[in-house]
Each structure stands twice: as C-alpha cells, then as structure tokens.
Short mmCIF file of C-alpha atoms and ligand atoms in Angstrom, two decimals:
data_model
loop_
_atom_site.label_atom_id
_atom_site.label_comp_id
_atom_site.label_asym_id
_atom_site.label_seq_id
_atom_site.Cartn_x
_atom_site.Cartn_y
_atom_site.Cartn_z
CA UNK E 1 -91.23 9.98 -40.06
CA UNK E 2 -89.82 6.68 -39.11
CA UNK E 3 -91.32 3.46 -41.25
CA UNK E 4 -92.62 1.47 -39.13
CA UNK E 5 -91.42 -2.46 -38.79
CA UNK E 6 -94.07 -4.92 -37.89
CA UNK E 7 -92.12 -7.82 -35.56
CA UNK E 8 -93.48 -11.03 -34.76
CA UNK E 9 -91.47 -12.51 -31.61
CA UNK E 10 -91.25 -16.75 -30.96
CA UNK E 11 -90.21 -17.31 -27.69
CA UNK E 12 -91.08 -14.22 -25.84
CA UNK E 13 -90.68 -15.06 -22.38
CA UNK E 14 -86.93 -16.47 -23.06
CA UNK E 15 -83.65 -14.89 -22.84
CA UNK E 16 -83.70 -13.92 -26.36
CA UNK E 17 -86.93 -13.15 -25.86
CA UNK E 18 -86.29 -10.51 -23.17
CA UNK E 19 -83.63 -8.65 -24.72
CA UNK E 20 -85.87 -8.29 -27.96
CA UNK E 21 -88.92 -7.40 -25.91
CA UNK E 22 -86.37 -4.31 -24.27
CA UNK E 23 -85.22 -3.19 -27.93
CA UNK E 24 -88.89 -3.22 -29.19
CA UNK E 25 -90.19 -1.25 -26.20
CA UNK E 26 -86.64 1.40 -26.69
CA UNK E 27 -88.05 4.33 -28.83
CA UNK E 28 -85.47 7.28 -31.02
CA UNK E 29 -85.51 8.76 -34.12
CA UNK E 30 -83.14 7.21 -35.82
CA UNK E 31 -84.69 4.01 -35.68
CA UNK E 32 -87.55 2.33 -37.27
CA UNK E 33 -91.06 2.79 -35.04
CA UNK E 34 -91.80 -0.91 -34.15
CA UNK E 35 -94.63 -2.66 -34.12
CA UNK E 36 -94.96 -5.64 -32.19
CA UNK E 37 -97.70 -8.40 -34.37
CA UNK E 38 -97.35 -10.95 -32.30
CA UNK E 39 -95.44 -13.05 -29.26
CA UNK E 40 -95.79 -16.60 -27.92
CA UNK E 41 -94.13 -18.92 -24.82
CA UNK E 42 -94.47 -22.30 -23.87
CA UNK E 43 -96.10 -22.19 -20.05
CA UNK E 44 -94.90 -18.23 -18.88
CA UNK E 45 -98.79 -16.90 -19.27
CA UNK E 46 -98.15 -14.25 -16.94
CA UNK E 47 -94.75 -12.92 -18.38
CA UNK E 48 -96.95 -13.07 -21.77
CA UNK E 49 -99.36 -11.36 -20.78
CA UNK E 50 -97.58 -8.46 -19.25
CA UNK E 51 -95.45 -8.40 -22.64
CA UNK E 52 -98.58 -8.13 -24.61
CA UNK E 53 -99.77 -5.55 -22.56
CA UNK E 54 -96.83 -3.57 -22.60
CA UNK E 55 -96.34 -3.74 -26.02
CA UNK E 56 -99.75 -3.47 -27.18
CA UNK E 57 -99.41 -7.11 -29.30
CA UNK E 58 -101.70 -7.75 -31.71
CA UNK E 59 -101.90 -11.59 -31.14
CA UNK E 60 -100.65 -13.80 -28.39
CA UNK E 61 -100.43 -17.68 -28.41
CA UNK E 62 -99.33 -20.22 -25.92
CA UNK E 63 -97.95 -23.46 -26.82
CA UNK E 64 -99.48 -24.96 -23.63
CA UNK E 65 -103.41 -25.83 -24.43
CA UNK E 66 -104.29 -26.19 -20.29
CA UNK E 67 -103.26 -22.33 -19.98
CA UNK E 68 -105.08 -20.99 -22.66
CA UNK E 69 -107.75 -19.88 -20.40
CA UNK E 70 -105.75 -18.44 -18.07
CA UNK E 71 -103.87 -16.67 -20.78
CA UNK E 72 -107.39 -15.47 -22.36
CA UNK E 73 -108.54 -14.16 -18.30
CA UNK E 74 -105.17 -12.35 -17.92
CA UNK E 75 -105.51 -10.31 -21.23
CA UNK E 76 -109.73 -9.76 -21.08
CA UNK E 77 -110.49 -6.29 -21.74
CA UNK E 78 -107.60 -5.80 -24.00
CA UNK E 79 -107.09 -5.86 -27.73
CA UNK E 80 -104.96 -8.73 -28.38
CA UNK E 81 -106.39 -11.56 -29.69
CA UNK E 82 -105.03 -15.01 -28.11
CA UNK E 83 -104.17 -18.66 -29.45
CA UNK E 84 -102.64 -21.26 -28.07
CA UNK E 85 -101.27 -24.79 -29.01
CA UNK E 86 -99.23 -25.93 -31.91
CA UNK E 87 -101.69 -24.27 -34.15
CA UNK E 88 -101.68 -21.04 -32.20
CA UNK E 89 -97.77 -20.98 -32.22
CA UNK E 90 -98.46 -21.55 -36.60
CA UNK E 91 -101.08 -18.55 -36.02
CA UNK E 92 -98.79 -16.30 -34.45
CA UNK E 93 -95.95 -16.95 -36.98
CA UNK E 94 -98.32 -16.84 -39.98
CA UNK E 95 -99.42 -13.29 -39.09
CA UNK E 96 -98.31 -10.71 -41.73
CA UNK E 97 -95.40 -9.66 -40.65
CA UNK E 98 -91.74 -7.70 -41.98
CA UNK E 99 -89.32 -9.80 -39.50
CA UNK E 100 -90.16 -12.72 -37.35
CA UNK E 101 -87.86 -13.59 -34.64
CA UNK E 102 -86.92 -17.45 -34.04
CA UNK E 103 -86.33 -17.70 -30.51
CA UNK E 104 -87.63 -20.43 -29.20
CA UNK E 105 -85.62 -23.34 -28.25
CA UNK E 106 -85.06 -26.77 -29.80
CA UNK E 107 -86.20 -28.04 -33.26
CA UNK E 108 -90.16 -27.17 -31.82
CA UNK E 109 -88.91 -24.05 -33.37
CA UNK E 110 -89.31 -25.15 -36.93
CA UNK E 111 -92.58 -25.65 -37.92
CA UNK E 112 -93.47 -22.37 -36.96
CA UNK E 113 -90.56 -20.47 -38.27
CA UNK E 114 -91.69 -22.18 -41.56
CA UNK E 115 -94.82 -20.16 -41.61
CA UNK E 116 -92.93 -16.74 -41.11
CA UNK E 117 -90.69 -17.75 -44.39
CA UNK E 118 -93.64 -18.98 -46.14
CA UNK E 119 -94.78 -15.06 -45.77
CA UNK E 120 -91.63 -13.80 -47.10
CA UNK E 121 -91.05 -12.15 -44.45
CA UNK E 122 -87.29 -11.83 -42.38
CA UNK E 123 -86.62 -14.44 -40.59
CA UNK E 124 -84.09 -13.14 -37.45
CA UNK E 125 -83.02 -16.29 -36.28
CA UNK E 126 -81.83 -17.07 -32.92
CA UNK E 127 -82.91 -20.75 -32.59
CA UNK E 128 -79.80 -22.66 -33.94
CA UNK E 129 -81.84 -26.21 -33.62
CA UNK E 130 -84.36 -25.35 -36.92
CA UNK E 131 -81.11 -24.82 -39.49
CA UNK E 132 -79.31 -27.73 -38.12
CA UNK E 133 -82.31 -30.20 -38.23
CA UNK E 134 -83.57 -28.90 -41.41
CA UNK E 135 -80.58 -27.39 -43.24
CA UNK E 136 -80.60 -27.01 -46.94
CA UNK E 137 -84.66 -27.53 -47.13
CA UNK E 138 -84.62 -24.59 -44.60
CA UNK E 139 -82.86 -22.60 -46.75
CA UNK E 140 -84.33 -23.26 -50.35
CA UNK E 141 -87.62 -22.67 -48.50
CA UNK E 142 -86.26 -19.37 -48.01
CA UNK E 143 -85.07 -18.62 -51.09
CA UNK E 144 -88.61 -19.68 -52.49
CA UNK E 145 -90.79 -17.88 -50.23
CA UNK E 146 -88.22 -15.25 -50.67
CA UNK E 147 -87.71 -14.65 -46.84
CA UNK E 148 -84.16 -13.47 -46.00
CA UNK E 149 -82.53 -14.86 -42.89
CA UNK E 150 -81.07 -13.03 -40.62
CA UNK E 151 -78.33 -14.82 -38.09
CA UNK E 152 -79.13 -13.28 -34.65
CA UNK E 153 -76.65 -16.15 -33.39
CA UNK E 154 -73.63 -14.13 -31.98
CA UNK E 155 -71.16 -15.77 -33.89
CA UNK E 156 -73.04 -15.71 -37.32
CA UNK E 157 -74.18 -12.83 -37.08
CA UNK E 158 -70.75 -11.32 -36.55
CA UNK E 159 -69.99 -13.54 -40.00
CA UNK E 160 -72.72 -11.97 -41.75
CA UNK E 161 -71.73 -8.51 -40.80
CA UNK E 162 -68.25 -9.05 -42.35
CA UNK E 163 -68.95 -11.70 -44.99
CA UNK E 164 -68.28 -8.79 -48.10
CA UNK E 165 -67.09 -11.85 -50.70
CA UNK E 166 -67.91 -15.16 -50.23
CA UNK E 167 -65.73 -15.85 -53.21
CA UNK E 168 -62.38 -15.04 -52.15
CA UNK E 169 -63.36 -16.49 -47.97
CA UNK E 170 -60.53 -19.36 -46.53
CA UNK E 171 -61.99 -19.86 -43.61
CA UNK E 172 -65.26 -18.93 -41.26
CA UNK E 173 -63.88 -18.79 -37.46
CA UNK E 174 -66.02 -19.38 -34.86
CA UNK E 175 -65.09 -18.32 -31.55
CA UNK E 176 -65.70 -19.88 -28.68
CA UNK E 177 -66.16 -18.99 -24.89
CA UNK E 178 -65.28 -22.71 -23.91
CA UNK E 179 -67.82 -22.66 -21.69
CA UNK E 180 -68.05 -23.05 -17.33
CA UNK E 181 -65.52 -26.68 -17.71
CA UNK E 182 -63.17 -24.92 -19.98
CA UNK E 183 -60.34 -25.76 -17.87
CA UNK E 184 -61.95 -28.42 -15.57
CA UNK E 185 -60.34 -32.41 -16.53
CA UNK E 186 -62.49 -35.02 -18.16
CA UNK E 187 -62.32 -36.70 -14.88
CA UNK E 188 -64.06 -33.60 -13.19
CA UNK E 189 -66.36 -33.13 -15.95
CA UNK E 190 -68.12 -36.78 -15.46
CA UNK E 191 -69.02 -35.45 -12.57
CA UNK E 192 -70.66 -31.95 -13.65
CA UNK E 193 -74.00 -31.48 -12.32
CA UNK E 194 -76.37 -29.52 -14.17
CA UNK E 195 -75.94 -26.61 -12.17
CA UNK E 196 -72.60 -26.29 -12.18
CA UNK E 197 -72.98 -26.80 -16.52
CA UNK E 198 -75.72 -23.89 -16.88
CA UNK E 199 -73.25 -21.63 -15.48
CA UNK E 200 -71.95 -20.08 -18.37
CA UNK E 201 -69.00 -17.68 -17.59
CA UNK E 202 -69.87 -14.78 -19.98
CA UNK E 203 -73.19 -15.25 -21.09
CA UNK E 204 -76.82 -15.28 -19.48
CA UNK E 205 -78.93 -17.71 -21.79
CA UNK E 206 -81.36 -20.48 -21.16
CA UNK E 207 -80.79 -23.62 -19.80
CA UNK E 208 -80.66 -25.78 -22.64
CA UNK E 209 -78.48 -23.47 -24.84
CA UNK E 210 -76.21 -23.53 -21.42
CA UNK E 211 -75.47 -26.95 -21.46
CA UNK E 212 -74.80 -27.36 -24.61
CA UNK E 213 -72.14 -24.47 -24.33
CA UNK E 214 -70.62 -26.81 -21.73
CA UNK E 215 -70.35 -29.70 -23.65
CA UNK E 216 -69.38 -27.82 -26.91
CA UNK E 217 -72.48 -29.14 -28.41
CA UNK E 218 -73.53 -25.46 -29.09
CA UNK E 219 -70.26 -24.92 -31.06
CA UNK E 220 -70.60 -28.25 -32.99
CA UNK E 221 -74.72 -27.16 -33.58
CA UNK E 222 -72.78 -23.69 -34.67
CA UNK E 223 -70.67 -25.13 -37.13
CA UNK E 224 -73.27 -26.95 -38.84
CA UNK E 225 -75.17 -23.73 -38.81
CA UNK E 226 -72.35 -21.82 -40.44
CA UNK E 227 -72.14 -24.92 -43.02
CA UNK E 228 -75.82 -24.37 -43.96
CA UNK E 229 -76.23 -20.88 -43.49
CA UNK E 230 -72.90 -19.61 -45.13
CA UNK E 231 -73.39 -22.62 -47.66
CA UNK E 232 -68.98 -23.27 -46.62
CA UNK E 233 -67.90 -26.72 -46.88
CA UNK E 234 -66.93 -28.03 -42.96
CA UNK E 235 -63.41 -28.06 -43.62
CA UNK E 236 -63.29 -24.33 -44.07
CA UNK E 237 -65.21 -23.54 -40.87
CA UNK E 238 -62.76 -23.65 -38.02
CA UNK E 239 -63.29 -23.34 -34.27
CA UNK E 240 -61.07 -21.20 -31.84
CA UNK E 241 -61.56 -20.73 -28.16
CA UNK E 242 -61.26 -17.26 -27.01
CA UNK E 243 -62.36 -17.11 -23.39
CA UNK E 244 -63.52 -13.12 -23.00
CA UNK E 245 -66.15 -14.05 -25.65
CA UNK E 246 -65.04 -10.15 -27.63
CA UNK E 247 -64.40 -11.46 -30.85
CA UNK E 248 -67.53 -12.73 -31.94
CA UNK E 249 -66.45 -14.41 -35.36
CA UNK E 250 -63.96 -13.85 -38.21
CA UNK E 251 -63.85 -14.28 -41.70
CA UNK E 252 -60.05 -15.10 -43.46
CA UNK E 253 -60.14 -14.22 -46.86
CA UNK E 254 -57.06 -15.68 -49.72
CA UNK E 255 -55.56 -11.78 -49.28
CA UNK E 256 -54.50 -12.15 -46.41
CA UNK E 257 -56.97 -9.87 -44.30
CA UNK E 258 -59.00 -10.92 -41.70
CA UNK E 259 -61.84 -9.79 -40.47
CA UNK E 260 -63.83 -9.83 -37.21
CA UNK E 261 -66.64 -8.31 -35.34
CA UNK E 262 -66.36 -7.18 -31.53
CA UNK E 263 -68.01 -6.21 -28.83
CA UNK E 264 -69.27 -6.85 -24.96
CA UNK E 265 -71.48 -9.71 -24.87
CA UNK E 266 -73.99 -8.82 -24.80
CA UNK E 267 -77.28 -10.36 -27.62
CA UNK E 268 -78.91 -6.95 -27.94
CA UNK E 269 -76.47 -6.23 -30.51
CA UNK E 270 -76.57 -8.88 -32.72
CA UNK E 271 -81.18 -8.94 -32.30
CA UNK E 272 -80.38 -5.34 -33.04
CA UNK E 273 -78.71 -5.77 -36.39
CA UNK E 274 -81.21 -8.56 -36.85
CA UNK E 275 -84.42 -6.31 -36.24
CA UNK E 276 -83.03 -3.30 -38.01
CA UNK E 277 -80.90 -4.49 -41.35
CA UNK E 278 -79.68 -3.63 -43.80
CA UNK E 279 -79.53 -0.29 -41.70
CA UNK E 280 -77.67 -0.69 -38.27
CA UNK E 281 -79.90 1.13 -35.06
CA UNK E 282 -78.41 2.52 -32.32
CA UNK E 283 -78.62 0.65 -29.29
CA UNK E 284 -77.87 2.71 -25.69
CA UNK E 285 -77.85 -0.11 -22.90
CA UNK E 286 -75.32 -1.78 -24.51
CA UNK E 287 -71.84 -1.44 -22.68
CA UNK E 288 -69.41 -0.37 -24.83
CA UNK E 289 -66.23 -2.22 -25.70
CA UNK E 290 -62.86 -0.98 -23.87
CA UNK E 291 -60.09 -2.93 -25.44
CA UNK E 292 -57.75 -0.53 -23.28
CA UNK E 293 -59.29 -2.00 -20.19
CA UNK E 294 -59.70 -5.44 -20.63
CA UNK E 295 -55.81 -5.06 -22.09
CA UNK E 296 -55.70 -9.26 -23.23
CA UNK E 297 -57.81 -11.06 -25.83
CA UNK E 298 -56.34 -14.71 -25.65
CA UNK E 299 -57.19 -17.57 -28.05
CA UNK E 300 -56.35 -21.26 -27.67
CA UNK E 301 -57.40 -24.41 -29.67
CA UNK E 302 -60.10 -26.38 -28.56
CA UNK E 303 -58.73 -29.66 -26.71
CA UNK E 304 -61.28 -32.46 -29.08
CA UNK E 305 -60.38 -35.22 -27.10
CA UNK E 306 -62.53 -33.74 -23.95
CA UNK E 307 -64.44 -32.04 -25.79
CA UNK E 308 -65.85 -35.21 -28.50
CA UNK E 309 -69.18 -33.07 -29.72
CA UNK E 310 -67.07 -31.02 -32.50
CA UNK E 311 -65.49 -33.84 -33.80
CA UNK E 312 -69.31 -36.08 -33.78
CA UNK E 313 -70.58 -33.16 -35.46
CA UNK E 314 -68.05 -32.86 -38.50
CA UNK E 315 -69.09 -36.61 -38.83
CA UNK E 316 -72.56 -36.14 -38.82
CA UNK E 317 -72.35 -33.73 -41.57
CA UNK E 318 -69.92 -36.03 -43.44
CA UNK E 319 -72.82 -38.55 -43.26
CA UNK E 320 -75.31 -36.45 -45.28
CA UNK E 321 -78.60 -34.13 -44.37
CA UNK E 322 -79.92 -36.77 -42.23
CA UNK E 323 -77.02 -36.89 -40.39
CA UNK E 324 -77.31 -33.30 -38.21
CA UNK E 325 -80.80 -33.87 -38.33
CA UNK E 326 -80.30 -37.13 -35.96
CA UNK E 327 -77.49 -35.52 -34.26
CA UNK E 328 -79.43 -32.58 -32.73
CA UNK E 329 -82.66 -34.88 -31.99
CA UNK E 330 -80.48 -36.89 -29.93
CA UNK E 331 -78.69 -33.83 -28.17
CA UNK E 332 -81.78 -32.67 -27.07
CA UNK E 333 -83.06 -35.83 -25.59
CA UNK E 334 -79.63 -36.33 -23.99
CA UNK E 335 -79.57 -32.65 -22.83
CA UNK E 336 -83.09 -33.27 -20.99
CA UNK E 337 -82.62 -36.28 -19.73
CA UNK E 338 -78.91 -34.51 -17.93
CA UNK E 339 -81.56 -31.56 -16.22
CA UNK E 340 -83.03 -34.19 -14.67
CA UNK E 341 -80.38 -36.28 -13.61
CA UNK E 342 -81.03 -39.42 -15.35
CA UNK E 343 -77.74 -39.20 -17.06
CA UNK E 344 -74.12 -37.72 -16.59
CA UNK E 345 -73.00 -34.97 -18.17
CA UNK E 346 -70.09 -36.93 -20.55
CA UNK E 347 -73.13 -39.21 -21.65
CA UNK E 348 -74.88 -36.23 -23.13
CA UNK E 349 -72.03 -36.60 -26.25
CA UNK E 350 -71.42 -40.37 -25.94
CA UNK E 351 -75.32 -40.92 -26.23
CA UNK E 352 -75.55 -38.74 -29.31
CA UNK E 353 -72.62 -40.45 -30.86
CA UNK E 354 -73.88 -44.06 -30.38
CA UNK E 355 -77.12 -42.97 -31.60
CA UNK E 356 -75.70 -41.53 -34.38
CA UNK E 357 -73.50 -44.33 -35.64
CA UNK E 358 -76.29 -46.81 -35.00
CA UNK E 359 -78.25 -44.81 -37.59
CA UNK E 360 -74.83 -44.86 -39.71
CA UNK E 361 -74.63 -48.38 -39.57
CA UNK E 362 -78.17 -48.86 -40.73
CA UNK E 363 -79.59 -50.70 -38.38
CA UNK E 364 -83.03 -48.55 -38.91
CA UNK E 365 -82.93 -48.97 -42.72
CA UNK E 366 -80.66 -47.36 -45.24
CA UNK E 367 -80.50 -43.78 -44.42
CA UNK E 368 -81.41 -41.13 -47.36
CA UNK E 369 -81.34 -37.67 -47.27
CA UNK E 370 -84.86 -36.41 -45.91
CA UNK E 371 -86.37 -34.64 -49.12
CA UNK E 372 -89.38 -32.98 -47.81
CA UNK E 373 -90.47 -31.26 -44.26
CA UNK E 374 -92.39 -34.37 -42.83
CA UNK E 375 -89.11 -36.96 -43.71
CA UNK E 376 -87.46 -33.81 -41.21
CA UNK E 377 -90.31 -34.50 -38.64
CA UNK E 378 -89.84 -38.63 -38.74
CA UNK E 379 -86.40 -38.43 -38.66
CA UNK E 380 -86.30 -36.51 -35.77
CA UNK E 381 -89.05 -38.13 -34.08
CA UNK E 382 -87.42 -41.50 -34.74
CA UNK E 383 -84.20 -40.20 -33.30
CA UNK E 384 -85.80 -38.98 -30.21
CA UNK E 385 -86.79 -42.38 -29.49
CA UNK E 386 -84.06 -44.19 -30.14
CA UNK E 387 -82.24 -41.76 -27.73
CA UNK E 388 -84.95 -42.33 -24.85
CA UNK E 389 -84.14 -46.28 -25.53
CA UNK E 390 -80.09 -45.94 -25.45
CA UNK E 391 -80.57 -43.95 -22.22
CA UNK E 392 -83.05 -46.42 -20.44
CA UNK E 393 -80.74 -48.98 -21.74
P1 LIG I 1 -84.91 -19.83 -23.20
O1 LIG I 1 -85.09 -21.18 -22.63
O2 LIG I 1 -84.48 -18.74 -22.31
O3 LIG I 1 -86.27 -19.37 -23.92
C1 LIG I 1 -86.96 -20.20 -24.81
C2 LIG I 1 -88.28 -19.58 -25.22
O4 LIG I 1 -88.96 -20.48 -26.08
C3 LIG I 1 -89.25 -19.31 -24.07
O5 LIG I 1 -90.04 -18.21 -24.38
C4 LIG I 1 -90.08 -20.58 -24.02
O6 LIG I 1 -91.38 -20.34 -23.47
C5 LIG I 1 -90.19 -20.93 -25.49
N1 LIG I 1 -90.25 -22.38 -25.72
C6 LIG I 1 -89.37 -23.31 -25.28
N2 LIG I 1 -89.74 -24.53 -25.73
C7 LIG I 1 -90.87 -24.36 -26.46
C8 LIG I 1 -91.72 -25.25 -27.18
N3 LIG I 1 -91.48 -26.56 -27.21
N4 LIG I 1 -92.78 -24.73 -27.83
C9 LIG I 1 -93.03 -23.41 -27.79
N5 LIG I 1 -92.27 -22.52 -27.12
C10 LIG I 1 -91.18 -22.99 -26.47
O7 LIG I 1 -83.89 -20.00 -24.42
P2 LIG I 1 -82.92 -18.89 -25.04
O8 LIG I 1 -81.62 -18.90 -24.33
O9 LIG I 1 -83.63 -17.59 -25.22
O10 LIG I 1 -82.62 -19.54 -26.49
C11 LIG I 1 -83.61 -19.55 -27.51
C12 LIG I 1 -82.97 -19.99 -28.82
O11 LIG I 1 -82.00 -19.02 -29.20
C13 LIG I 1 -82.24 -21.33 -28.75
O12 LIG I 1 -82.39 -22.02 -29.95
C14 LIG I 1 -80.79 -20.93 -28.55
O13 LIG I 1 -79.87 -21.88 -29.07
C15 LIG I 1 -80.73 -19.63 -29.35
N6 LIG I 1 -79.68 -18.72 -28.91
C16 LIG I 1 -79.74 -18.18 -27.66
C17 LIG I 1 -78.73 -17.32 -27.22
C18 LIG I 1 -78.78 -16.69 -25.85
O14 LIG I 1 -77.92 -15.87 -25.53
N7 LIG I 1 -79.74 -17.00 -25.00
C19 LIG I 1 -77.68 -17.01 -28.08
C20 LIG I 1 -77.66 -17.57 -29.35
C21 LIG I 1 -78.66 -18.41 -29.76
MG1 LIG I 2 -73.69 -18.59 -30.43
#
C-alpha cells in the first residue's frame, strides 16, 4: 500500500496551481496516494469549487470576503467545509497537513505560508515573493517549526536536486530564458505594452510572474532567493541566459565538475519533486527531453545595462534584510501599476530603484534590519506606499 500524503494547495486556481491540481488528481502505484486537505484562490469561486469537488478537498477558502457566499452555494451538499478572507486563507494553511504548496503570488503569500511552517509541515514553495521579503526570518522560522522547504521554483529546484556539498560549491548558476524582449533594444522596450511583456517565449505562467521575466525582475527576485534559500553569499550566485530554458540551474563545485538539471519546461516536474521528496514520482504528461532534436543549447551573458533589475537587486541585498524586502514591495506596485497602463514598462525598474535608494539614503529614518514578522509587514507596507507616491509623482 501506498502512504498516503496529505497536500494543502495556496493558490489553486493559478498556473502553479493547475499543474499541481493535475499531479494530485494522476493516480499509480509507485507513487504516494494523495490527499488533497485543502485549496484556496483569490476571486476564481467557480474554478474552486470544481477543484474541490474533483478532488474531494477537505476545506476551501477564498481570499475574497464578497464571494464567500457564492463559494458556500456552489459547494452545498458537499463535504468540504469553506472559509474565506485573510483568516480563511490562515485556516486553510493551518490545517494539518505533510506538504503545503506556496503558490500564490506576491508577498500576500507569506502570512499564510507561515502557518503551514508553524505546523512543521513541507513547505513546496513556488511563490518566490515570501523568501525574498522575508528571507532569513523565513528560514529560521523553518528551522524552528522544523518545516523543510522545498524549492518548486524551476531554477532552485534544479539547485536543490544537485546541491550534494554545499562545502566544496563555487558558484550557483541560474539560468535564464531572457524573457519575450530578449533581443528587442532599450529603445523598443520603453515602449513594451503589457501584452507584448506577458508573452513569455517558453513558459505559460501568470501575469505578474510574466512581467517580471521581462524585465529580469524574476531573475534578480531569483537570485535573492538562491542567496536566502542556499544561504550563498551574492557574489557566488551568477546569472546566465540560455534561451531554450533546458538547463534549469547548475551548481560549479572547486573540482572542477559541474552539475546541472534538464528537462522540457515544463513545472510539473519540479511540483513533482516538490510533492513527492526525498523519493522522485513518476510523472507521464511530461514531454520528455530530446537533446538529439533540439541539437543547440546556447548560453550568453545577460546585457545589465538594459536589463538594470539584476544589478538593483545585488544592491538591495548589499544594503541589508530590509533591503529585498523594499525592493520586491516596490516591484509589485510598479508591476501593477504597468497592467494597467499607468506606467511604462522601463519605469517598472527605475521606480523600484529610486524607491530603493530613497530608503538607502534615509530619508524614512535609519533603516535596520526588520527583526520580527510585523517589522516584515511595515516595511513592506511602507514601501508600497512610497511606490504609489513616486508613480503619481
Ligand atoms: P497565477 O497568477 O497564475 O496564480 C496565482 C494564484 O494565487 C491564483 O490562484 C490566485 O487566485 C491566487 N492569488 C493571487 N493573489 C492573491 C492574494 N492576494 N491573496 C490570495 N490569493 C491570491 O500565478 P502563478 O504563475 O501560478 O505564480 C504563483 C507563484 O509561483 C508566484 O509567486 C510565482 O513567482 C511563482 N512561480 C510561478 C511559476 C510559473 O511557472 N507559473 C514558476 C516559478 C515560480
Ligand atoms: Mg524560476
């Protein structure tokens, strides 16, 4: 008999979501039998529903309070219980569980991932935003609570696959797609509209995540991911575009060797390795790599002066906790405000770096390391609004 693996899913209705929702509903011997505890969205009450239906969830929760009724009418007659609102998102997460996945998007993603590691329980985290925000308290929470995390992030969890010594490591490389303006000039980028920026050339993600792979804030949000998470100081975490998006990650090590992890891209494999470590599951609708056909992997270095996020990013860490904590606040305020056209696309990186060094040159106070989860919370609240001023302004 299988054991059986009780899975808690944030963000069900996303693009993460999805592909976790079809590996939790896939059924064979060989892998554990899954049980699915509970799923949330933001708005999506119908594509909840029908999850929690289809997967039999014990508890649903909506973060929108107005569709909670809708949301209870949809799911009457059926077993699972429903929330909704911040607390029901804490609910969901708090429910005894053996892995929770992170996948909503944005730092709205912490608070509740905080109740799945105050359980103990495995933390499979896709939301980048929490780590970056929250960094080292994020991870001695962990290590307290004794909840291991689990990089479902393509490129970290290729890392963490091949990460055998962390010892003997010279460098993490990330890999990069270089994203839909890859090759288009800075002049041509000012004028990227936000539907020529979510359209990434290799993968199929959600809007926000999108843009951010345009601008390379997702790789500078990944590097300070790999800094926390991989506990590597900046300077040995280096970024290489590689267009067919194959290569995954590698891991240089002072023998010489290097290692990688491939394959199509495609996230059920790294959700997979999430959901079923420290065993690997077998995973049929993935398409499997044909190096023979796609004949060329090519690799180039990423051009910094177009692409300013990588750079703002390697600063912001420079500048202490507090510094990727303001840095991803602003991102996201910049990234919304690009969706809806209030902003071009180059401002999305100029806005976080004024923001940024107007926090560096304390003009809000001397800036200190935040020290608890609430300092997080101001800090990132505070940034916000500065970032909704600079804009206006
Ligand atoms: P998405 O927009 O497709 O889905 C986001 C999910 O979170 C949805 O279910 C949505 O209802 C929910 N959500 C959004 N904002 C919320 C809020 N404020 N409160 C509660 N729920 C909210 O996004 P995605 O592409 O699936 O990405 C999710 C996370 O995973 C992001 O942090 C992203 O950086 C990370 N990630 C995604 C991919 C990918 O391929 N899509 C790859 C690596 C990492
Ligand atoms: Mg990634």
């Amino acid at each position: 008999m299988a054991q059986t693996k009780r899975v808690s899913l944030l963000g069900a209705t996303g693009s993460i979501g999805n592909s976790t929702l079809s590996l939790l509903k896939q059924r064979c011997d060989e892998m554990p039998d899954f049980k699915v505890v509970s799923l949330t969205a933001q708005k999506n009450v119908e594509a909840l529903a029908l999850a929690a239906i289809e997967t039999k969830a014990e508890f649903v929760a909506i973060a929108d309070d107005a569709k909670y009724s809708r949301l209870k009418e949809l799911l009457h007659g059926s077993d699972t219980e429903v929330g909704a609102g911040e607390a029901g998102l804490n609910d969901a997460a708090a429910r005894e569980c053996d892995t929770l996945v992170s996948a909503i998007t944005g730092a709205a993603a912490l608070r509740p991932t905080l109740e799945g590691v105050k359980q103990g329980a495995n933390i499979a985290l896709a939301n980048k935003e929490s780590i970056v925000c929250a960094g080292k308290l994020f991870l001695e929470a962990a290590r307290k609570f004794n909840s291991k995390i689990l990089p479902v992030d393509s490129e970290h969890n290729a890392i963490f696959q091949v990460l055998d010594n962390e010892k003997r490591v010279e460098k993490l490389i990330l890999t990069a797609s270089g994203g839909p303006f890859r090759t288009t000039s800075l002049e041509e980028m000012k004028l990227a509209t936000p539907e020529q920026a979510v359209a990434h050339p290799n993968w199929s993600m959600g809007a926000k995540i999108s843009v951010d792979s345009a601008s390379m804030m997702n790789k500078s949000l990944e590097l300070i991911e790999a800094h926390y998470l991989f506990e590597m100081p900046q300077e040995k975490i280096d970024v290489l575009i590689h267009p067919q998006s194959i290569i995954h990650s590698l891991v240089s090590y002072d023998d010489g060797s290097v290692l990688a992890q491939l394959g199509m891209p495609d996230m059920c494999t790294p959700i997979s390795y999430a959901l079923s470590w420290p065993t690997r599951m077998p995973v049929p609708g993935v398409e499997r790599l044909d190096l023979g056909k796609i004949g060329n992997l090519s690799f180039e270095r990423p051009d910094l002066k177009k692409f300013k996020a990588l750079e703002i990013a390697r600063q912001a860490l420079e500048m202490g906790s507090w510094g990727p904590n303001v840095f991803n606040a602003v991102n996201e305020i910049a990234v919304e405000a690009f969706l809806k056209k209030r902003i071009g696309f180059i401002d999305i990186t100029s806005t976080t770096e004024k923001v940024l060094n107007r926090f560096a040159s304390n003009e809000f106070g001397i800036m200190t390391d935040p020290v608890n989860f609430d300092d997080v919370f101001e800090l990132d609240k505070q940034a916000r609004r500065i970032a909704e001023e600079q804009i206006q302004a």
